[in-house]
Amino acid sequence: MRILEVREQTVSIASEMANAVISFRHMTVSLVAVVSDVVRNGERLVGFGFNSNGRYAQGGLLKERFIPRLLAADPVDLEGPQGFPVDPVRARRVLMAGEKPGGHGDRAVAVGILDMALWDLVAKVADVPAAQAISRRFGLADPAPDVAVYAAGGYYRPGGDVRELTEEIRRYLDAGYEQVKIKVGGASLDEDRRRIDAVVDVVGDPGRLAVDANGRWSLAEAVAAAEALAPLGLRWLEEPCDPLDFAGHAAVAEVFPQPVATGENLLSVPDVRNLLRHGGLRPGRDVLQMDPALAYGVAEYQGMLALAAGRGWPPSAFVPHGGHQLNLAVAAAFGLGGCESYPGIFQPFGGFADETPVEGGRARLSDAAGLGLERKAGLRPLLERLCEA
Amino acid sequence: MRILEVREQTVSIASEMANAVISFRHMTVSLVAVVSDVVRNGERLVGFGFNSNGRYAQGGLLKERFIPRLLAADPVDLEGPQGFPVDPVRARRVLMAGEKPGGHGDRAVAVGILDMALWDLVAKVADVPAAQAISRRFGLADPAPDVAVYAAGGYYRPGGDVRELTEEIRRYLDAGYEQVKIKVGGASLDEDRRRIDAVVDVVGDPGRLAVDANGRWSLAEAVAAAEALAPLGLRWLEEPCDPLDFAGHAAVAEVFPQPVATGENLLSVPDVRNLLRHGGLRPGRDVLQMDPALAYGVAEYQGMLALAAGRGWPPSAFVPHGGHQLNLAVAAAFGLGGCESYPGIFQPFGGFADETPVEGGRARLSDAAGLGLERKAGLRPLLERLCEA
């Protein structure tokens, strides 16, 4: 197998939603197609990838550095074990040649996009679902047939009120979700308390509601908020302070008896190592949310899992940010604690394949070869246009 | 004053040089021109900026996110105190609107490039050297007239031998430098020892030679290398292990009596805070090398200085990576311990304005308004072409 071409298209996912630190008014995603020379049923096999929401499209970095490196690679350097003619694990090394250590930011997103497309491609070539391809490549047991998911919503919207919020949450319950998440930190603590209380009324149990401050609070504010929220018995408190403020996380963990969740803005193994070393988080309680599609892809993610395992963290502590087919497959392959889901938002990238059944809070994996992105009706026209372009 | 236009040009600085982790075979730099509506001597005032070597051009991110945000800004949001109609400190906030916390990588470089151009522009508008504009903006004393500099070279070159290395070092001494730096970690420790011994012979004193491993070594290798190098009495040991391995730096500091230097790959205040919290480095001994032109610019750098001051670190501990007119001006304005210099390499971006006298290891600042980039003959054609384009 040879990679003939890589195409990128920047797509707007702009909306009037906001979390406590950013609005999504100009948010974009890169959609990538990796075109192979493998022909099946008269068509070239193509792998598709994109980045999770929140850190923008990466067309510039992809075209300047990462796509040229992939296309210029000696095929021998891309060959993997177990009959992978193009191995995403080895491709990662090719993509990172010439990159200095430290400074894991936008380039981690760009590499994650290509990694997703390569997993889609190699799974299609092997004619297996992506979860199967991942579990084979890393010598894991068969992937789980379904994965615990939670509906992440409850963003701040212009003119949005508590009734709108509770209607949104009700839609998630009607769709089969049992756990939900809403934003906090973008309003006063009193106002957020009203939002929380209203949602707890709908879900029936505070242990079914997580809250996410997106790193908004200072250390002092985070500790004060954690103390105020502690008596509620929520599912978790997410990103109470700057994601790199590890001592801050340790302080919050001291005063918050329920899980602290963080990691979606830690984009590399070295950053995660610092969280585990210095963040005061406890295996068996806290939740790690690193996202392969923002952080150099699945091989880097496997490195995070291995590092954490050495420090006593089970895979069940991992619940990746991102809410799409790749992270669902990763969660099934590695036996993670769950996966975020965005039913109805960040369209057409948010959420799983259309026919994905969610029952009792668990999503059943698609049996499509590859990631199954073609089974998302809203996405299909974009995939087709990118192939025709 | 209004910003009319921002232009970017990606320029190759490819060379056959390598450090212990990357080659510069495909290295690029972004050169940016910020065109104002201020006309002086019949010409529009233009601010120029570029990034330091090592982390590539940022044309994509600049054009996708940062230039559009600058051009779309309400002029009121760019206005600063003390008669700055466009204030680089406030511009930084405009540029970072919509950016999530954490993940400080390529975008820190992109913002640093625009920041450099804005300082060049506002200093030209005020008709003062950039160092003067910076010291005024931050309420500092007058800038120092000259700055301690060291010649950073000694890269690995194909077929390069020890004689070539010592000739290079001799050129630096002839040019007025007293302190030099060479790369280590890209060869065996024995081979590196031969290179070090040969250079010490030329400079006459091991305290005039720093060595830089560019983060190549594992923790165990770094500690072993530090122990082996400790008896030599070198000026400093730079980036012995991954720049984010703060516990690793602490271990090296335990066994290395001379200064440990690091920071060029820490691209934000939160990353630097972690180094100071967890890196085991000692104020009064170790050296901090963060680089405004890779790390969100001068305002972020001032935040790093303030943070460090609160933990007992004097400005004299700061010796920025980068080797160009901005960092020379920053060092003069903030009274830093020195500034890196690249005489003859990374051309035409490396090194200071052509007429900069270096005597007794100190570089005298240019009296040109702005950064004085126009006084670098190799750079001038690029600046002119960007303005004509």
XYZ file of N, CA and C in Angstrom, chain B residues 113-335:
669
model
N 5.765 36.262 16.998
C 6.181 36.940 15.765
C 5.458 38.276 15.624
N 4.131 38.259 15.820
C 3.366 39.509 15.722
C 3.784 40.481 16.814
N 4.040 39.962 18.006
C 4.470 40.812 19.115
C 5.768 41.536 18.761
N 6.719 40.818 18.163
C 7.987 41.462 17.796
C 7.744 42.600 16.811
N 6.884 42.332 15.820
C 6.598 43.356 14.813
C 5.908 44.561 15.440
N 5.039 44.332 16.419
C 4.342 45.449 17.064
C 5.309 46.297 17.884
N 6.278 45.658 18.563
C 7.264 46.449 19.308
C 8.130 47.272 18.349
N 8.499 46.681 17.223
C 9.273 47.422 16.227
C 8.475 48.634 15.762
N 7.178 48.407 15.511
C 6.327 49.487 15.012
C 6.142 50.594 16.047
N 5.781 50.225 17.275
C 5.492 51.284 18.266
C 6.773 52.051 18.620
N 7.910 51.377 18.585
C 9.161 52.093 18.852
C 9.474 53.047 17.706
N 9.194 52.634 16.476
C 9.394 53.537 15.333
C 8.463 54.738 15.414
N 7.211 54.492 15.797
C 6.263 55.601 15.922
C 6.749 56.584 16.982
N 7.263 56.042 18.103
C 7.767 56.908 19.183
C 9.174 57.422 18.870
N 9.762 56.948 17.781
C 11.108 57.335 17.349
C 12.166 57.056 18.423
N 12.058 55.886 19.021
C 13.053 55.458 20.027
C 13.468 54.024 19.720
N 14.636 53.612 20.213
C 15.004 52.197 20.080
C 13.996 51.302 20.819
N 13.866 50.062 20.357
C 12.889 49.142 20.942
C 13.125 48.961 22.440
N 14.405 48.921 22.867
C 14.686 48.744 24.293
C 14.066 49.877 25.112
N 14.134 51.090 24.542
C 13.559 52.254 25.221
C 12.036 52.131 25.293
N 11.428 51.710 24.191
C 9.965 51.551 24.179
C 9.532 50.513 25.206
N 10.278 49.436 25.309
C 9.926 48.378 26.267
C 10.092 48.874 27.695
N 11.210 49.540 27.981
C 11.425 49.969 29.363
C 10.392 51.027 29.762
N 10.013 51.908 28.823
C 8.958 52.881 29.132
C 7.632 52.192 29.419
N 7.272 51.234 28.571
C 5.950 50.588 28.698
C 5.803 49.861 30.030
N 6.925 49.293 30.525
C 6.833 48.517 31.772
C 7.336 49.311 32.985
N 7.545 50.616 32.791
C 7.935 51.456 33.917
C 9.294 51.119 34.496
N 10.228 50.734 33.630
C 11.569 50.343 34.071
C 12.528 51.527 33.959
N 13.700 51.368 34.555
C 14.768 52.353 34.382
C 15.232 52.343 32.921
N 16.046 53.327 32.554
C 16.573 53.349 31.188
C 17.283 52.031 30.875
N 17.196 51.581 29.617
C 17.854 50.313 29.267
C 19.369 50.403 29.401
N 19.981 49.265 29.656
C 21.447 49.191 29.693
C 22.001 49.516 28.306
N 23.174 50.160 28.243
C 23.740 50.484 26.925
C 24.316 49.262 26.219
N 24.698 48.252 26.986
C 25.212 47.032 26.359
C 24.791 45.821 27.176
N 24.926 44.638 26.580
C 24.405 43.396 27.151
C 25.467 42.311 27.003
N 25.645 41.491 28.046
C 26.543 40.332 27.948
C 25.984 39.357 26.917
N 26.822 38.915 26.004
C 26.370 37.970 24.971
C 27.347 36.802 24.912
N 26.825 35.668 24.459
C 27.721 34.530 24.235
C 27.438 33.975 22.851
N 28.472 33.438 22.228
C 28.350 32.926 20.866
C 27.911 31.467 20.929
N 26.695 31.210 20.407
C 26.155 29.852 20.413
C 26.414 29.220 19.052
N 27.245 28.203 19.050
C 27.568 27.514 17.796
C 27.902 26.080 18.130
N 28.958 25.564 17.485
C 29.396 24.207 17.794
C 28.362 23.157 17.494
N 27.574 23.372 16.425
C 26.605 22.365 15.975
C 27.348 21.181 15.367
N 26.637 20.073 15.257
C 27.157 18.926 14.510
C 26.955 19.193 13.020
N 28.022 18.955 12.243
C 27.946 19.154 10.792
C 28.450 17.904 10.103
N 27.878 17.571 8.917
C 28.334 16.359 8.222
C 29.824 16.455 7.934
N 30.572 15.440 8.343
C 32.018 15.435 8.106
C 32.785 16.420 8.963
N 32.056 17.120 9.840
C 32.722 18.116 10.681
C 33.697 17.462 11.643
N 34.845 18.043 11.849
C 35.808 17.470 12.787
C 36.165 18.508 13.846
N 37.022 18.085 14.764
C 37.350 18.946 15.894
C 38.098 20.205 15.433
N 38.870 20.081 14.348
C 39.599 21.256 13.883
C 38.648 22.331 13.360
N 37.643 21.858 12.621
C 36.634 22.803 12.124
C 35.934 23.505 13.298
N 35.639 22.713 14.345
C 34.978 23.256 15.527
C 35.841 24.323 16.198
N 37.128 24.024 16.385
C 37.982 24.993 17.084
C 38.202 26.236 16.230
N 38.206 26.072 14.909
C 38.310 27.264 14.043
C 37.089 28.158 14.190
N 35.909 27.515 14.270
C 34.672 28.276 14.468
C 34.741 29.058 15.784
N 35.207 28.384 16.839
C 35.268 29.045 18.153
C 36.272 30.206 18.121
N 37.378 29.989 17.421
C 38.370 31.064 17.314
C 37.794 32.302 16.637
N 36.947 32.080 15.633
C 36.292 33.224 14.968
C 35.443 34.014 15.961
N 34.759 33.307 16.864
C 33.932 34.004 17.854
C 34.808 34.850 18.780
N 35.933 34.279 19.222
C 36.826 35.048 20.103
C 37.358 36.270 19.360
N 37.735 36.078 18.105
C 38.240 37.194 17.297
C 37.193 38.287 17.137
N 35.915 37.884 17.154
C 34.828 38.858 16.972
C 34.473 39.567 18.272
N 35.166 39.235 19.371
C 34.933 39.946 20.624
C 34.166 39.165 21.676
N 33.783 37.935 21.359
C 33.066 37.114 22.346
C 34.051 36.502 23.342
N 33.587 36.333 24.574
C 34.413 35.690 25.594
C 33.799 34.380 26.077
N 32.469 34.253 25.892
C 31.765 33.032 26.279
C 31.227 32.373 25.012
N 31.325 31.035 24.969
C 30.803 30.307 23.812
C 29.993 29.101 24.291
N 29.249 28.519 23.340
C 28.457 27.321 23.661
C 28.564 26.349 22.496
N 28.653 25.066 22.814
C 28.627 24.038 21.766
C 27.577 22.975 22.105
N 27.215 22.210 21.067
C 26.235 21.145 21.238
C 26.905 19.899 21.818
N 26.163 19.177 22.624
C 26.571 17.843 23.080
C 25.345 16.928 22.941
N 25.558 15.642 23.184
C 24.443 14.700 23.183
C 24.146 14.102 21.818
N 24.747 14.646 20.755
C 24.548 14.099 19.415
C 25.651 13.139 19.016
N 26.595 12.913 19.916
C 27.686 11.960 19.701
C 27.866 11.202 21.017
N 28.786 10.246 21.032
C 29.052 9.542 22.286
C 29.642 10.533 23.295
N 29.549 10.180 24.566
C 30.092 11.068 25.594
C 31.609 11.219 25.409
N 32.296 10.152 24.965
C 33.741 10.223 24.701
C 34.049 11.236 23.601
N 33.273 11.126 22.510
C 33.466 12.045 21.387
C 33.163 13.485 21.830
N 32.081 13.661 22.569
C 31.747 14.995 23.060
C 32.844 15.525 23.984
N 33.434 14.642 24.799
C 34.529 15.070 25.678
C 35.709 15.594 24.866
N 36.007 14.913 23.735
C 37.101 15.400 22.876
C 36.774 16.782 22.318
N 35.523 16.989 21.933
C 35.121 18.294 21.400
C 35.221 19.355 22.493
N 34.747 19.001 23.690
C 34.800 19.955 24.809
C 36.247 20.308 25.141
N 37.114 19.295 25.273
C 38.507 19.548 25.644
C 39.189 20.462 24.625
N 38.897 20.212 23.337
C 39.525 21.027 22.289
C 39.076 22.481 22.388
N 37.795 22.686 22.690
C 37.284 24.056 22.780
C 37.815 24.744 24.035
N 37.897 24.003 25.137
C 38.447 24.606 26.365
C 39.879 25.070 26.098
N 40.651 24.296 25.338
C 42.004 24.708 24.974
C 42.000 26.063 24.264
N 40.995 26.264 23.420
C 40.936 27.516 22.645
C 40.479 28.687 23.520
N 39.438 28.479 24.325
C 38.907 29.597 25.122
C 39.700 29.815 26.400
N 40.495 28.817 26.795
C 41.452 29.013 27.881
C 40.899 28.773 29.276
N 39.586 28.571 29.385
C 38.971 28.475 30.717
C 37.646 27.735 30.544
N 37.434 26.594 31.231
C 36.182 25.852 31.066
C 34.966 26.686 31.465
N 35.170 27.682 32.325
C 34.069 28.552 32.735
C 33.583 29.453 31.612
N 34.281 29.426 30.461
C 33.821 30.203 29.300
C 33.068 29.348 28.283
N 32.890 28.075 28.595
C 32.234 27.160 27.652
C 30.984 26.545 28.284
N 29.845 26.775 27.646
C 28.598 26.098 28.018
C 28.353 24.968 27.024
N 27.648 23.930 27.475
C 27.302 22.821 26.572
C 25.790 22.585 26.611
N 25.245 22.147 25.469
C 23.791 22.110 25.258
C 23.386 20.778 24.650
N 22.620 19.972 25.414
C 22.182 18.648 24.946
C 20.803 18.691 24.293
N 20.173 19.868 24.227
C 18.879 20.015 23.545
C 17.827 18.980 23.978
N 17.883 18.579 25.232
C 16.841 17.689 25.763
C 16.961 16.253 25.312
N 18.107 15.867 24.781
C 18.259 14.558 24.159
C 18.248 13.388 25.139
N 18.851 13.584 26.314
C 19.084 12.431 27.178
C 17.856 12.017 27.989
N 17.752 10.697 28.242
C 16.797 10.205 29.233
C 17.251 10.694 30.603
N 16.415 10.537 31.606
C 16.782 10.981 32.951
C 18.081 10.292 33.396
N 18.162 8.973 33.188
C 19.355 8.238 33.634
C 20.602 8.714 32.878
N 20.451 8.897 31.554
C 21.590 9.383 30.759
C 21.991 10.798 31.183
N 20.999 11.620 31.469
C 21.287 13.009 31.853
C 22.057 13.070 33.166
N 21.626 12.260 34.109
C 22.315 12.252 35.407
C 23.745 11.725 35.228
N 23.897 10.667 34.422
C 25.236 10.116 34.187
C 26.122 11.146 33.488
N 25.577 11.839 32.483
C 26.360 12.845 31.762
C 26.728 13.999 32.696
N 25.765 14.431 33.507
C 26.033 15.536 34.429
C 27.141 15.162 35.406
N 27.107 13.928 35.880
C 28.177 13.483 36.800
C 29.530 13.471 36.093
N 29.531 13.016 34.835
C 30.787 12.950 34.093
C 31.322 14.347 33.774
N 30.422 15.306 33.527
C 30.852 16.655 33.133
C 31.150 17.537 34.349
N 30.621 17.171 35.509
C 30.742 18.032 36.693
C 32.187 18.440 37.008
N 33.160 17.521 36.929
C 34.531 17.919 37.306
C 35.157 18.957 36.377
N 34.552 19.164 35.190
C 35.178 20.060 34.206
C 35.020 21.533 34.565
N 34.016 21.873 35.340
C 33.815 23.287 35.688
C 33.327 24.134 34.532
N 32.404 23.615 33.744
C 31.878 24.350 32.579
C 30.970 25.497 33.019
N 30.687 26.401 32.058
C 29.829 27.557 32.338
C 28.419 27.118 32.718
N 27.830 26.224 31.890
C 26.566 25.605 32.249
C 26.315 24.358 31.420
N 25.345 23.549 31.894
C 24.839 22.384 31.165
C 23.390 22.686 30.815
N 23.116 22.687 29.493
C 21.802 23.161 29.016
C 20.920 22.006 28.545
N 19.666 22.060 28.891
C 18.645 21.071 28.491
C 19.174 19.637 28.546
N 19.553 19.181 29.728
C 20.079 17.819 29.829
C 19.030 16.762 29.484
N 17.750 17.038 29.759
C 16.695 16.057 29.456
C 15.476 16.799 28.935
N 14.419 16.058 28.675
C 13.210 16.670 28.103
C 12.857 17.946 28.871
N 12.580 19.029 28.143
C 12.342 20.313 28.825
C 11.153 20.292 29.778
N 10.238 19.337 29.588
C 9.086 19.240 30.498
C 9.318 18.244 31.630
N 10.483 17.606 31.646
C 10.778 16.643 32.719
C 11.375 17.402 33.903
N 10.486 18.014 34.683
C 10.959 18.880 35.764
C 11.652 18.074 36.852
N 11.119 16.897 37.169
C 11.781 16.045 38.163
C 13.166 15.636 37.645
N 13.286 15.446 36.340
C 14.591 15.131 35.755
C 15.586 16.264 35.948
N 15.126 17.500 35.735
C 16.010 18.647 35.981
C 16.443 18.694 37.444
N 15.511 18.389 38.340
C 15.852 18.402 39.769
C 16.931 17.360 40.065
N 16.829 16.196 39.430
C 17.831 15.145 39.658
C 19.195 15.585 39.124
N 19.210 16.205 37.935
C 20.479 16.693 37.375
C 21.087 17.761 38.292
N 20.231 18.674 38.771
C 20.731 19.749 39.637
C 21.377 19.194 40.902
N 20.918 18.006 41.331
C 21.506 17.388 42.533
C 22.968 16.991 42.325
N 23.310 16.623 41.090
C 24.661 16.086 40.863
C 25.552 17.033 40.074
N 25.037 18.209 39.679
C 25.823 19.113 38.835
C 26.049 20.419 39.576
N 27.273 20.685 40.003
C 27.510 21.872 40.839
C 27.475 23.189 40.064
N 27.786 23.160 38.776
C 27.702 24.391 37.989
C 26.245 24.623 37.575
N 25.970 25.763 36.904
C 24.578 26.050 36.557
C 23.965 25.037 35.591
N 22.703 24.728 35.810
C 21.856 24.062 34.822
C 21.083 25.174 34.113
N 21.011 25.088 32.779
C 20.296 26.107 31.992
C 19.161 25.425 31.247
N 17.998 26.092 31.191
C 16.868 25.515 30.459
C 15.804 26.583 30.253
N 14.818 26.275 29.438
C 13.663 27.169 29.287
C 13.305 27.546 27.860
N 14.185 27.290 26.877
C 13.869 27.757 25.522
C 12.659 27.027 24.943
N 12.326 25.855 25.475
C 11.153 25.125 25.003
C 9.989 25.175 25.985
N 10.023 26.128 26.895
C 8.866 26.406 27.762
C 8.238 27.683 27.219
N 7.055 27.571 26.634
C 6.529 28.638 25.792
C 5.424 29.458 26.449
N 5.307 29.377 27.775
C 4.234 30.119 28.453
C 4.568 30.290 29.928
N 3.880 31.240 30.561
C 4.008 31.433 32.015
C 3.635 30.160 32.785
N 2.502 29.484 32.455
C 2.187 28.268 33.239
C 3.273 27.197 33.151
N 3.917 27.047 31.978
C 4.997 26.061 31.872
C 6.198 26.476 32.721
N 6.520 27.769 32.716
C 7.655 28.248 33.508
C 7.362 28.108 35.005
N 6.109 28.367 35.382
C 5.757 28.194 36.797
C 6.023 26.760 37.249
N 5.720 25.807 36.380
C 5.985 24.413 36.742
C 7.479 24.128 36.869
N 8.286 24.711 35.977
C 9.739 24.540 36.116
C 10.210 25.078 37.467
N 9.720 26.268 37.808
C 10.187 26.886 39.067
C 9.647 26.149 40.290
N 8.430 25.615 40.167
C 7.865 24.847 41.288
C 8.519 23.483 41.458
N 8.721 22.790 40.329
C 9.028 21.355 40.397
C 10.412 20.996 39.882
N 11.151 21.974 39.306
C 12.393 21.652 38.603
C 13.635 21.622 39.475
N 13.501 21.950 40.758
C 14.651 21.850 41.656
C 15.785 22.803 41.320
N 15.492 23.846 40.535
C 16.561 24.788 40.166
C 16.706 25.852 41.250
N 17.928 26.428 41.317
C 18.232 27.335 42.420
C 18.498 28.754 41.940
N 17.696 29.728 42.431
C 17.950 31.142 42.119
C 19.378 31.481 42.547
N 20.057 32.264 41.733
C 21.435 32.631 42.082
C 22.446 31.677 41.474
N 22.005 30.561 40.954
C 22.917 29.645 40.292
C 22.453 29.308 38.878
N 21.226 28.863 38.722
C 20.807 28.315 37.431
C 20.355 29.412 36.463
N 20.188 29.028 35.199
C 19.995 29.989 34.106
C 18.686 29.686 33.383
N 17.864 30.724 33.170
C 16.539 30.575 32.545
C 16.573 31.194 31.150
N 16.209 30.402 30.142
C 16.454 30.803 28.749
C 15.193 30.987 27.914
N 14.075 31.263 28.553
C 12.847 31.468 27.785
C 13.072 32.579 26.760
N 12.307 32.500 25.655
C 12.572 33.320 24.472
C 11.278 34.016 24.053
N 11.203 35.349 24.226
C 9.962 36.051 23.874
C 9.512 35.778 22.445
N 10.454 35.592 21.522
C 10.085 35.432 20.110
C 9.611 34.014 19.783
N 9.542 33.150 20.783
C 8.916 31.824 20.626
C 7.752 31.644 21.590
N 7.534 32.603 22.472
C 6.663 32.351 23.620
C 5.748 33.547 23.902
N 4.903 33.889 22.912
C 3.853 34.902 23.098
C 4.379 36.323 23.262
N 5.692 36.566 23.178
C 6.178 37.929 23.161
C 6.585 38.497 24.501
N 6.790 39.816 24.480
C 7.433 40.506 25.597
C 6.531 40.563 26.833
N 5.218 40.720 26.651
C 4.340 40.803 27.828
C 4.343 39.471 28.585
N 4.280 38.366 27.855
C 4.364 37.051 28.513
C 5.712 36.917 29.220
N 6.775 37.413 28.563
C 8.106 37.335 29.161
C 8.163 38.143 30.455
N 7.540 39.306 30.438
C 7.507 40.113 31.656
C 6.761 39.352 32.761
N 5.719 38.614 32.388
C 5.012 37.773 33.356
C 5.913 36.694 33.943
N 6.783 36.131 33.105
C 7.735 35.122 33.596
C 8.727 35.754 34.576
N 9.216 36.954 34.235
C 10.152 37.652 35.134
C 9.494 37.950 36.477
N 8.230 38.399 36.436
C 7.526 38.755 37.676
C 7.286 37.506 38.526
N 6.863 36.439 37.868
C 6.634 35.176 38.569
C 7.921 34.693 39.239
N 9.014 34.739 38.480
C 10.296 34.268 39.006
C 10.775 35.162 40.147
N 10.568 36.471 39.996
C 10.986 37.406 41.051
C 10.307 37.053 42.366
N 9.036 36.673 42.285
C 8.282 36.299 43.477
C 8.813 35.039 44.140
N 9.613 34.278 43.398
C 10.220 33.072 43.956
C 11.717 33.254 44.175
N 12.168 34.510 44.154
C 13.563 34.788 44.513
C 14.556 34.786 43.363
N 14.041 34.764 42.127
C 14.943 34.762 40.971
C 15.180 36.190 40.486
N 16.441 36.634 40.417
C 16.739 37.972 39.907
C 16.724 37.975 38.371
N 16.530 39.157 37.737
C 16.598 39.229 36.266
C 17.937 38.707 35.721
N 18.988 38.788 36.526
C 20.296 38.336 36.033
C 20.337 36.841 35.762
N 19.349 36.084 36.253
C 19.300 34.648 35.954
C 18.756 34.372 34.561
N 18.194 35.396 33.934
C 17.535 35.224 32.624
C 18.514 35.527 31.489
N 18.696 34.574 30.586
C 19.560 34.736 29.415
C 18.812 34.130 28.226
N 18.008 34.942 27.513
C 17.108 34.342 26.520
C 17.816 33.690 25.340
N 17.263 32.576 24.915
C 17.539 31.934 23.625
C 17.124 32.893 22.513
N 17.693 32.743 21.323
C 17.121 33.430 20.162
C 18.096 34.244 19.328
N 18.989 34.992 20.003
C 20.073 35.640 19.268
C 19.670 36.629 18.202
N 18.829 37.609 18.543
C 18.456 38.633 17.561
C 18.169 39.943 18.268
N 17.800 40.939 17.478
C 17.656 42.295 17.993
C 16.575 42.420 19.066
N 15.485 41.653 18.947
C 14.442 41.782 19.976
C 14.987 41.340 21.323
N 15.622 40.185 21.359
C 16.044 39.678 22.663
C 17.190 40.496 23.246
N 17.989 41.105 22.368
C 19.014 42.036 22.851
C 18.343 43.247 23.517
N 17.292 43.745 22.886
C 16.551 44.890 23.453
C 15.868 44.506 24.765
N 15.276 43.312 24.799
C 14.619 42.828 26.019
C 15.641 42.710 27.150
N 16.819 42.165 26.836
C 17.859 41.996 27.857
C 18.305 43.349 28.397
N 18.439 44.342 27.494
C 18.845 45.688 27.930
C 17.755 46.345 28.769
N 16.493 46.161 28.361
C 15.383 46.834 29.049
C 15.159 46.253 30.443
N 15.196 44.932 30.560
C 14.885 44.296 31.842
C 16.129 44.029 32.682
N 17.310 44.393 32.182
C 18.532 44.162 32.953
C 18.843 42.689 33.140
